[in-house]
Short mmCIF file of C-alpha atoms in Angstrom, two decimals:
data_model
loop_
_atom_site.label_atom_id
_atom_site.label_comp_id
_atom_site.label_asym_id
_atom_site.label_seq_id
_atom_site.Cartn_x
_atom_site.Cartn_y
_atom_site.Cartn_z
CA MET A 21 -23.96 -37.68 121.93
CA ASP A 22 -21.39 -34.05 121.77
CA GLN A 23 -19.16 -34.43 119.10
CA LEU A 24 -16.67 -32.18 120.23
CA ILE A 25 -14.45 -32.86 123.37
CA ALA A 26 -15.48 -30.24 126.83
CA SER A 27 -12.08 -28.11 126.02
CA LEU A 28 -12.83 -27.71 122.52
CA ALA A 29 -16.57 -26.87 122.51
CA GLY A 30 -15.67 -23.86 125.27
CA LEU A 31 -14.03 -22.12 122.41
CA VAL A 32 -16.65 -22.55 119.65
CA ASP A 33 -19.49 -22.04 121.75
CA ALA A 34 -17.97 -18.65 121.75
CA PHE A 35 -19.22 -18.37 118.21
CA ALA A 36 -22.99 -19.08 119.09
CA PRO A 37 -24.27 -15.43 118.63
CA CYS A 38 -23.50 -14.95 115.18
CA PHE A 39 -26.24 -17.94 114.26
CA ARG A 40 -29.79 -19.43 115.28
CA ARG A 41 -29.73 -21.97 117.44
CA GLU A 42 -30.62 -24.83 114.63
CA VAL A 43 -28.07 -23.34 112.09
CA PHE A 44 -25.12 -23.44 114.98
CA ASP A 45 -25.81 -26.97 115.81
CA THR A 46 -25.00 -27.61 112.26
CA PHE A 47 -22.26 -25.69 112.11
CA ARG A 48 -20.98 -26.94 115.35
CA VAL A 49 -21.13 -30.62 113.96
CA LEU A 50 -19.47 -29.64 110.79
CA PHE A 51 -16.52 -27.93 112.56
CA ALA A 52 -15.81 -31.37 114.58
CA ALA A 53 -16.48 -33.40 111.27
CA TRP A 54 -14.03 -30.91 109.19
CA VAL A 55 -11.35 -31.89 111.65
CA VAL A 56 -11.66 -35.55 111.45
CA CYS A 57 -12.69 -36.04 108.26
CA PRO A 58 -9.78 -38.51 106.69
CA GLY A 59 -10.94 -37.40 103.16
CA PRO A 60 -11.47 -34.48 100.41
CA ARG A 61 -13.02 -31.81 102.49
CA THR A 62 -15.75 -31.92 99.93
CA ILE A 63 -19.11 -30.93 101.86
CA SER A 64 -20.49 -34.82 101.15
CA GLU A 65 -17.31 -36.75 102.58
CA VAL A 66 -17.40 -34.11 105.71
CA TRP A 67 -21.17 -35.00 106.56
CA GLN A 68 -20.34 -38.07 106.34
CA ALA A 69 -17.69 -37.54 108.68
CA THR A 70 -20.45 -36.34 111.11
CA GLY A 71 -22.13 -40.06 111.54
CA LEU A 72 -25.53 -38.33 110.72
CA ALA A 73 -25.76 -38.80 107.00
CA GLY A 74 -27.76 -42.31 107.38
CA ARG A 75 -30.45 -40.14 109.40
CA ARG A 76 -30.63 -36.82 108.26
CA HIS A 77 -30.72 -35.40 104.76
CA HIS A 78 -27.12 -34.24 103.17
CA ASP A 79 -28.61 -30.87 101.92
CA VAL A 80 -28.41 -29.57 105.48
CA ALA A 81 -24.84 -29.30 105.09
CA TYR A 82 -24.93 -27.87 101.95
CA ALA A 83 -27.59 -25.17 103.28
CA LEU A 84 -25.15 -24.07 106.01
CA PHE A 85 -22.94 -22.57 103.14
CA ARG A 86 -25.31 -21.80 100.72
CA SER A 87 -28.72 -20.29 101.96
CA ALA A 88 -28.58 -19.80 106.12
CA GLN A 89 -28.27 -16.37 107.39
CA TRP A 90 -24.67 -15.88 109.16
CA GLU A 91 -21.19 -13.94 108.10
CA TRP A 92 -17.54 -14.96 108.37
CA ASP A 93 -17.00 -11.33 109.43
CA GLU A 94 -18.94 -11.78 112.70
CA LEU A 95 -17.23 -14.72 113.31
CA GLY A 96 -14.01 -13.39 112.22
CA LYS A 97 -14.65 -10.58 114.86
CA LEU A 98 -14.93 -12.99 117.76
CA LEU A 99 -12.18 -14.89 116.77
CA VAL A 100 -10.03 -12.00 117.13
CA ALA A 101 -11.41 -11.67 120.32
CA LEU A 102 -10.31 -15.33 121.44
CA ILE A 103 -6.88 -14.95 120.04
CA VAL A 104 -6.00 -12.11 121.86
CA VAL A 105 -7.48 -12.91 124.98
CA ARG A 106 -6.12 -16.63 124.94
CA LEU A 107 -2.47 -15.92 123.24
CA VAL A 108 -1.87 -11.77 123.36
CA PRO A 109 -3.14 -10.97 126.39
CA ASP A 110 -1.01 -8.00 125.99
CA GLY A 111 1.71 -5.84 123.95
CA LEU A 112 1.61 -5.06 120.12
CA VAL A 113 -0.85 -7.36 117.99
CA TRP A 114 0.78 -8.18 114.83
CA LEU A 115 -1.01 -8.65 111.45
CA VAL A 116 -0.32 -10.32 108.32
CA VAL A 117 -1.84 -9.71 104.93
CA ASP A 118 -1.37 -11.66 101.98
CA ASP A 119 -3.67 -13.61 99.11
CA THR A 120 -3.43 -17.01 97.90
CA LEU A 121 -5.00 -19.03 95.10
CA ALA A 122 -7.58 -22.14 95.80
CA HIS A 123 -7.67 -24.18 92.57
CA LYS A 124 -11.06 -24.79 91.50
CA ARG A 125 -12.58 -26.11 88.21
CA GLY A 126 -15.76 -25.64 86.46
CA ALA A 127 -16.85 -22.46 84.31
CA LYS A 128 -20.12 -21.73 86.58
CA VAL A 129 -17.75 -21.83 89.89
CA ALA A 130 -18.56 -18.32 91.14
CA PHE A 131 -15.71 -15.81 91.35
CA GLY A 132 -13.58 -18.01 89.39
CA GLY A 133 -10.81 -16.96 86.98
CA PHE A 134 -7.15 -17.43 86.22
CA PHE A 135 -4.59 -16.09 88.53
CA LEU A 136 -1.35 -16.23 88.69
CA ASP A 137 -0.32 -19.44 90.57
CA ALA A 138 2.92 -18.06 92.50
CA VAL A 139 3.48 -21.84 94.21
CA THR A 140 4.66 -22.88 90.65
CA SER A 141 6.08 -19.57 89.64
CA SER A 142 9.40 -18.36 88.71
CA LYS A 143 11.22 -15.28 88.24
CA LYS A 144 11.73 -16.55 84.82
CA ARG A 145 8.50 -18.55 84.17
CA LYS A 146 4.75 -17.12 85.48
CA ASN A 147 2.43 -19.88 85.67
CA PHE A 148 -1.58 -19.29 85.61
CA ARG A 149 -4.41 -21.68 87.02
CA PHE A 150 -8.15 -21.35 87.23
CA GLY A 151 -9.14 -20.76 90.59
CA LEU A 152 -10.38 -18.66 93.67
CA ASN A 153 -8.47 -15.59 94.55
CA TRP A 154 -8.57 -14.80 98.47
CA VAL A 155 -7.08 -11.96 100.23
CA VAL A 156 -6.46 -12.86 103.78
CA VAL A 157 -5.82 -11.26 106.96
CA GLY A 158 -4.40 -13.51 110.09
CA LEU A 159 -2.46 -12.74 113.41
CA ALA A 160 0.74 -13.67 113.66
CA VAL A 161 1.26 -15.15 117.10
CA HIS A 162 4.30 -16.65 119.36
CA LEU A 163 3.34 -19.86 121.40
CA PRO A 164 5.69 -21.03 123.86
CA CYS A 165 5.17 -24.42 123.46
CA ARG A 166 6.87 -23.53 119.36
CA PRO A 167 9.65 -20.56 120.36
CA ASP A 168 11.76 -20.99 117.36
CA ARG A 169 8.73 -19.66 114.79
CA TYR A 170 5.13 -17.53 114.21
CA PHE A 171 2.03 -19.02 113.82
CA CYS A 172 -0.37 -17.27 111.41
CA LEU A 173 -4.09 -17.86 112.00
CA PRO A 174 -6.02 -16.58 109.78
CA VAL A 175 -9.22 -14.52 110.84
CA VAL A 176 -10.44 -12.36 108.05
CA TRP A 177 -10.82 -12.81 104.46
CA ARG A 178 -12.51 -12.02 100.96
CA VAL A 179 -12.88 -13.54 97.73
CA TYR A 180 -11.58 -11.16 95.00
CA ARG A 181 -13.93 -10.11 92.49
CA LYS A 182 -12.35 -9.58 88.68
CA LYS A 183 -12.22 -6.35 87.37
CA GLY A 184 -15.87 -5.93 85.46
CA THR A 185 -17.74 -7.91 88.08
CA ALA A 186 -20.30 -6.59 90.54
CA GLY A 187 -18.56 -6.21 93.88
CA HIS A 188 -14.74 -5.51 92.34
CA HIS A 189 -12.07 -3.91 94.51
CA LYS A 190 -8.46 -4.03 93.82
CA ARG A 191 -6.80 -6.55 96.20
CA THR A 192 -5.16 -3.80 98.20
CA GLU A 193 -8.34 -2.30 98.64
CA VAL A 194 -9.84 -5.47 100.10
CA ALA A 195 -6.81 -5.89 102.12
CA ALA A 196 -7.51 -2.61 103.69
CA THR A 197 -10.89 -2.98 104.82
CA LEU A 198 -9.47 -6.51 106.31
CA ALA A 199 -7.25 -4.84 108.30
CA ARG A 200 -9.12 -1.96 109.76
CA LEU A 201 -11.86 -4.33 111.01
CA VAL A 202 -9.28 -6.28 112.79
CA ALA A 203 -7.79 -3.17 114.12
CA GLU A 204 -11.21 -1.75 115.17
CA CYS A 205 -11.95 -4.82 117.26
CA LEU A 206 -9.01 -3.72 119.54
CA PRO A 207 -9.19 -0.18 119.84
CA GLU A 208 -7.27 -0.43 123.11
CA ARG A 209 -4.09 -2.20 121.43
CA GLU A 210 -1.63 -0.85 119.01
CA CYS A 211 -1.26 -3.29 115.89
CA TRP A 212 1.03 -3.76 113.17
CA LEU A 213 0.25 -4.65 109.54
CA VAL A 214 3.30 -6.77 107.91
CA GLY A 215 2.98 -7.37 104.21
CA ASP A 216 4.58 -7.63 101.29
CA ALA A 217 5.46 -5.41 98.34
CA ALA A 218 2.08 -5.41 96.81
CA TYR A 219 0.32 -4.25 99.80
CA LEU A 220 2.01 -1.55 100.80
CA ASN A 221 0.68 1.29 98.99
CA ALA A 222 -1.72 3.97 99.15
CA SER A 223 -4.82 2.30 99.34
CA VAL A 224 -3.02 0.05 102.60
CA LEU A 225 -1.46 3.43 104.22
CA LYS A 226 -3.73 6.23 103.76
CA ASP A 227 -6.67 6.77 106.27
CA ARG A 228 -6.29 4.07 108.89
CA PRO A 229 -7.36 3.48 112.29
CA LYS A 230 -4.95 5.44 115.02
CA ASN A 231 -3.84 2.64 115.99
CA LEU A 232 -3.21 0.71 112.94
CA LYS A 233 0.66 0.97 111.56
CA VAL A 234 2.13 -0.87 108.71
CA ILE A 235 5.86 -2.24 107.86
CA GLY A 236 6.54 -3.77 104.77
CA PRO A 237 9.14 -3.80 101.54
CA LEU A 238 9.56 -0.27 99.48
CA ARG A 239 10.49 0.32 96.00
CA TRP A 240 14.29 0.46 95.35
CA ASP A 241 13.03 3.98 93.01
CA ALA A 242 10.48 5.20 95.20
CA ALA A 243 10.22 8.95 95.45
CA LEU A 244 11.12 10.32 98.45
CA TYR A 245 11.19 14.05 99.95
CA GLY A 246 11.94 15.71 103.11
CA LEU A 247 9.68 16.92 105.83
CA PRO A 248 8.20 20.31 104.19
CA PRO A 249 9.86 23.58 105.76
CA GLU A 250 8.12 25.70 107.98
CA ARG A 251 5.44 28.35 106.56
CA ARG A 252 7.56 31.85 106.90
CA LYS A 253 6.23 34.88 108.01
CA GLY A 254 4.75 36.77 105.25
CA GLN A 255 4.95 33.81 102.94
CA ARG A 256 2.20 34.02 100.03
CA GLY A 257 0.69 30.98 98.60
CA ALA A 258 0.14 27.76 99.58
CA THR A 259 2.07 25.72 102.25
CA ARG A 260 4.45 23.15 100.94
CA LYS A 261 3.62 19.83 101.47
CA LYS A 262 6.76 18.19 101.11
CA GLY A 263 10.47 19.02 101.43
CA GLU A 264 13.32 18.53 99.21
CA ARG A 265 13.38 15.38 96.67
CA LEU A 266 15.41 12.83 98.46
CA PRO A 267 17.94 9.92 96.67
CA THR A 268 15.87 6.82 95.92
CA PRO A 269 16.34 4.18 98.41
CA LYS A 270 18.51 2.24 95.87
CA ALA A 271 20.71 5.45 95.94
CA MET A 272 20.87 6.01 99.70
CA LEU A 273 22.12 1.87 99.48
CA ASP A 274 24.83 3.06 97.77
CA ASP A 275 25.70 6.08 99.54
CA PRO A 276 26.87 4.95 103.56
CA THR A 277 28.51 8.34 103.97
CA THR A 278 25.56 10.67 103.10
CA TYR A 279 23.49 7.61 105.06
CA PRO A 280 25.12 6.31 107.68
CA ALA A 281 25.66 2.95 108.02
CA VAL A 282 25.95 0.53 111.04
CA LYS A 283 26.91 -2.57 111.41
CA ARG A 284 24.80 -4.77 113.89
CA THR A 285 24.09 -8.35 114.62
CA VAL A 286 20.25 -9.07 114.80
CA THR A 287 18.65 -11.72 116.71
CA PHE A 288 15.86 -13.76 114.97
CA LEU A 289 14.04 -16.51 116.86
CA THR A 290 16.46 -19.07 115.11
CA GLN A 291 19.31 -17.23 113.86
CA LYS A 292 21.42 -14.34 114.30
CA ARG A 293 22.74 -12.46 111.28
CA ARG A 294 25.34 -9.55 111.12
CA LEU A 295 23.75 -6.98 108.73
CA ARG A 296 24.98 -3.59 107.69
CA ILE A 297 21.94 -1.33 108.29
CA GLN A 298 20.95 2.67 107.37
CA VAL A 299 18.24 4.08 108.94
CA VAL A 300 16.36 7.30 107.36
CA ARG A 301 13.67 9.27 109.74
CA ASP A 302 11.33 11.61 108.80
CA VAL A 303 11.20 10.83 105.44
CA LEU A 304 7.66 11.63 103.13
CA TRP A 305 6.60 8.64 101.05
CA TYR A 306 4.16 11.23 99.38
CA THR A 307 2.90 8.64 96.76
CA GLY A 308 1.99 6.22 99.44
CA ALA A 309 1.59 7.33 102.54
CA GLY A 310 1.17 11.44 102.11
CA SER A 311 1.58 13.54 104.21
CA GLU A 312 2.69 10.99 107.04
CA PRO A 313 6.25 11.11 108.39
CA VAL A 314 7.96 7.52 107.87
CA THR A 315 11.02 5.64 108.69
CA VAL A 316 12.96 3.97 105.78
CA VAL A 317 15.23 1.19 106.85
CA LEU A 318 17.72 0.10 104.18
CA VAL A 319 19.65 -3.73 105.09
CA ARG A 320 22.24 -5.39 103.44
CA ASP A 321 23.32 -8.71 104.74
CA LEU A 322 27.11 -9.08 105.18
CA THR A 323 27.55 -12.63 104.09
CA GLY A 324 25.73 -12.03 101.12
CA GLU A 325 22.96 -14.53 101.25
CA TRP A 326 19.85 -12.19 101.57
CA ARG A 327 19.36 -9.78 98.98
CA ASP A 328 19.31 -6.13 99.90
CA THR A 329 15.87 -5.16 101.54
CA VAL A 330 14.22 -1.57 102.15
CA LEU A 331 11.79 -1.42 104.43
CA LEU A 332 9.39 0.90 105.45
CA ALA A 333 7.66 1.39 108.80
CA THR A 334 4.82 4.30 109.61
CA SER A 335 6.43 5.52 112.74
CA ARG A 336 8.76 7.85 113.67
CA GLU A 337 10.20 6.47 116.25
CA VAL A 338 10.90 2.67 115.70
CA SER A 339 14.23 0.74 116.01
CA ALA A 340 15.51 -0.75 112.81
CA THR A 341 15.69 -3.91 115.06
CA PHE A 342 12.14 -3.58 115.32
CA VAL A 343 11.64 -3.18 111.68
CA ILE A 344 13.45 -5.66 110.64
CA THR A 345 12.38 -8.53 113.07
CA GLY A 346 8.77 -7.41 112.59
CA TYR A 347 8.91 -7.97 108.82
CA ALA A 348 10.16 -11.54 109.48
CA ARG A 349 6.72 -12.08 110.72
CA ARG A 350 5.31 -12.13 107.06
CA TRP A 351 6.52 -15.32 106.50
CA SER A 352 3.94 -17.25 108.76
CA ILE A 353 0.93 -16.65 106.17
CA GLU A 354 2.46 -18.48 103.75
CA VAL A 355 2.97 -21.57 106.24
CA ALA A 356 -0.33 -21.11 107.38
CA PHE A 357 -1.52 -21.47 103.37
CA PHE A 358 0.39 -24.52 103.30
CA ASP A 359 -1.06 -25.88 105.98
CA SER A 360 -4.58 -25.20 105.05
CA LYS A 361 -4.45 -27.04 101.82
CA GLN A 362 -2.04 -29.58 102.81
CA PHE A 363 -4.07 -30.83 105.77
CA LEU A 364 -8.07 -29.16 105.61
CA GLY A 365 -8.91 -29.16 102.21
CA LEU A 366 -8.92 -25.47 101.10
CA HIS A 367 -9.22 -26.06 97.82
CA GLU A 368 -11.47 -29.33 98.01
CA PRO A 369 -15.16 -28.21 98.40
CA ARG A 370 -16.90 -28.66 94.97
CA VAL A 371 -19.62 -25.70 95.51
CA TRP A 372 -19.97 -23.26 92.83
CA SER A 373 -22.87 -20.70 94.00
CA PRO A 374 -21.76 -17.38 95.29
CA GLY A 375 -22.75 -18.16 99.13
CA SER A 376 -21.42 -21.68 98.94
CA VAL A 377 -18.16 -20.45 97.66
CA GLU A 378 -17.53 -17.47 100.08
CA ARG A 379 -18.64 -19.50 103.05
CA ALA A 380 -17.55 -23.39 102.17
CA HIS A 381 -13.35 -22.69 101.43
CA PRO A 382 -12.52 -20.50 104.31
CA MET A 383 -13.68 -23.05 106.56
CA ALA A 384 -10.51 -24.35 106.26
CA TRP A 385 -8.88 -21.44 107.87
CA PHE A 386 -11.55 -21.31 110.70
CA VAL A 387 -10.90 -24.23 111.76
CA GLN A 388 -7.15 -23.90 110.94
CA SER A 389 -7.09 -20.88 113.84
CA VAL A 390 -9.61 -22.32 116.19
CA THR A 391 -7.18 -25.67 116.23
CA VAL A 392 -3.90 -23.46 117.12
CA VAL A 393 -5.96 -21.66 119.74
CA TRP A 394 -7.11 -24.79 121.32
CA TYR A 395 -4.01 -26.88 121.34
CA ALA A 396 -2.16 -23.60 123.10
CA VAL A 397 -4.45 -23.57 125.76
CA ALA A 398 -5.41 -27.12 126.46
CA GLY A 399 -4.63 -29.56 123.51
CA LYS A 400 -0.46 -29.42 124.12
CA ASP A 401 -1.45 -31.35 127.80
CA GLY A 402 -3.90 -33.99 126.35
CA ARG A 403 -2.79 -37.42 124.12
CA GLN A 404 -0.80 -36.84 121.51
CA VAL A 405 -0.27 -39.19 117.85
CA HIS A 406 2.50 -41.72 118.36
CA ARG A 407 4.32 -42.33 114.77
CA GLU A 408 6.92 -45.02 114.71
CA ARG A 409 9.85 -42.89 112.94
CA PRO A 410 13.27 -43.62 114.04
CA TRP A 411 14.81 -42.15 110.85
CA TYR A 412 13.12 -38.58 111.81
CA THR A 413 15.33 -37.07 114.34
CA GLN A 414 15.38 -33.45 113.12
CA LYS A 415 11.42 -32.66 112.89
CA LYS A 416 10.66 -29.98 115.70
CA SER A 417 7.35 -30.16 117.06
CA PRO A 418 4.90 -29.63 117.22
CA THR A 419 3.60 -28.16 113.63
CA PHE A 420 0.29 -27.76 112.63
CA ALA A 421 0.08 -31.50 111.64
CA ASP A 422 0.64 -31.93 115.27
CA MET A 423 -1.79 -29.73 116.66
CA LEU A 424 -4.46 -31.35 114.39
CA GLY A 425 -3.36 -34.87 115.07
CA ALA A 426 -3.75 -34.61 118.65
CA LEU A 427 -7.64 -32.83 118.26
CA ARG A 428 -8.39 -35.82 116.29
CA LEU A 429 -7.01 -37.99 118.07
CA GLN A 430 -9.03 -36.65 121.08
CA LEU A 431 -12.43 -36.07 119.52
CA TRP A 432 -12.23 -39.78 118.38
CA GLU A 433 -11.39 -40.98 121.75
CA ASN A 434 -14.30 -39.07 122.92
CA ARG A 435 -16.09 -40.11 120.54
CA ILE A 436 -15.47 -44.04 121.04
CA ALA A 437 -15.61 -43.18 125.08
CA ASP A 438 -18.96 -41.86 124.79
CA THR A 439 -20.26 -44.67 123.15
CA SER A 440 -18.43 -47.62 124.89
CA GLY A 441 -21.61 -47.99 127.22
CA ASP A 442 -23.44 -49.38 124.37
CA THR A 443 -22.30 -51.99 122.33
CA ASP A 444 -24.24 -51.38 119.21
CA GLU A 445 -23.68 -48.21 119.31
CA THR A 446 -19.70 -48.55 119.82
CA SER A 447 -19.69 -50.99 116.91
CA GLU A 448 -21.17 -48.51 114.41
CA VAL A 449 -18.67 -45.73 115.55
CA LEU A 450 -15.84 -48.40 115.09
CA GLU A 451 -17.17 -49.93 112.00
CA MET A 452 -17.86 -46.35 110.40
CA LEU A 453 -13.82 -45.77 111.12
CA VAL A 454 -12.73 -48.49 109.66
CA ASN A 455 -14.48 -47.72 106.46
CA TRP A 456 -13.60 -44.27 106.47
CA LEU A 457 -10.08 -45.81 106.76
CA SER A 458 -10.53 -48.71 104.08
CA ALA A 459 -12.46 -46.45 101.60
CA VAL A 460 -10.55 -45.61 98.08
CA ARG A 461 -10.40 -41.59 97.26
#
């Protein structure tokens, strides 16, 4: 019995070249089980969701993550191509980068350490928690079935290795490696990377592929310069690398006369905002971008609801609206992190060896991205989960939970329908399902 429905199998089978045949068969089965698993996504629980636990040893599942020969980067390259072909066939490709904490326990967990827990922290109180810190790059896509938001689909990731351990690199260096990997998969497309202030520095900005550009928030005290003057005839000495020192972004914001401000209504997906905008072009931020001219956009919300922002774009021609609305895509990765933890068990695999840690946890992101692609391509036209909630009238659909629910429903219906001709096998599937729903976890 094939555990994948035809519309999903057509997507998952595209990754077969990354595995040996027998390894891919296991990966394929575990993918379906990761979707339908009703409890925590420990490897043993996911293996039980395959329906094979009574016939094959559970070490088959553990070995897939611990010792089998395959790499997430290879799947990530194919995942990028799959998303772009199906959801972004033309135009710009938007990338989003950030890091997140996956909670863990156990002193022997590879790559574990105490990291800032941004979810529970505030400006006044910083909370730290033991876990795994992951740097993730995803593609921000706009789906016709949900026109009011962007979905971030994670495609490549790295677990952060702490300073002093083998393979250590700064998070920004890891982010730069991942972003370049994605951009190099799309040499004919213009890619824009969006990140928060932590990911706008020399590691990310310098030595980028030609098709990769960056938008992000700049420090208010950043040292900015004008373009260097042209070399004079007969001039001695080295050519100047930068021009005169400019005011800081904070000073520019407070000087709308020297740096003219315009009031403009900017349209986002769900609302319009009246903003005061100042655009400063042909600027050098030598500390981060070297000799590459950049555009600085200073933004003030005239209603006072949004805090003042200064954005940098590695282009001399882009409009202020493009920069502002482009940066708005950054929040989509925060929602993706929430969904992967809430609905796909990013925290939950109880593994500790290096190979298992690097492979088991990101299964949540891979399943998440493929699920969204499946829903946009085929799932939205199939059966959807119906829930009796007459008090919930403000909900906007579909959310990722709706997409995952639709995929679960169609997978279960397929599994039951495939066994409907055999009474014993049908009873076995139904009994397994009832026991899963009843088990206390």
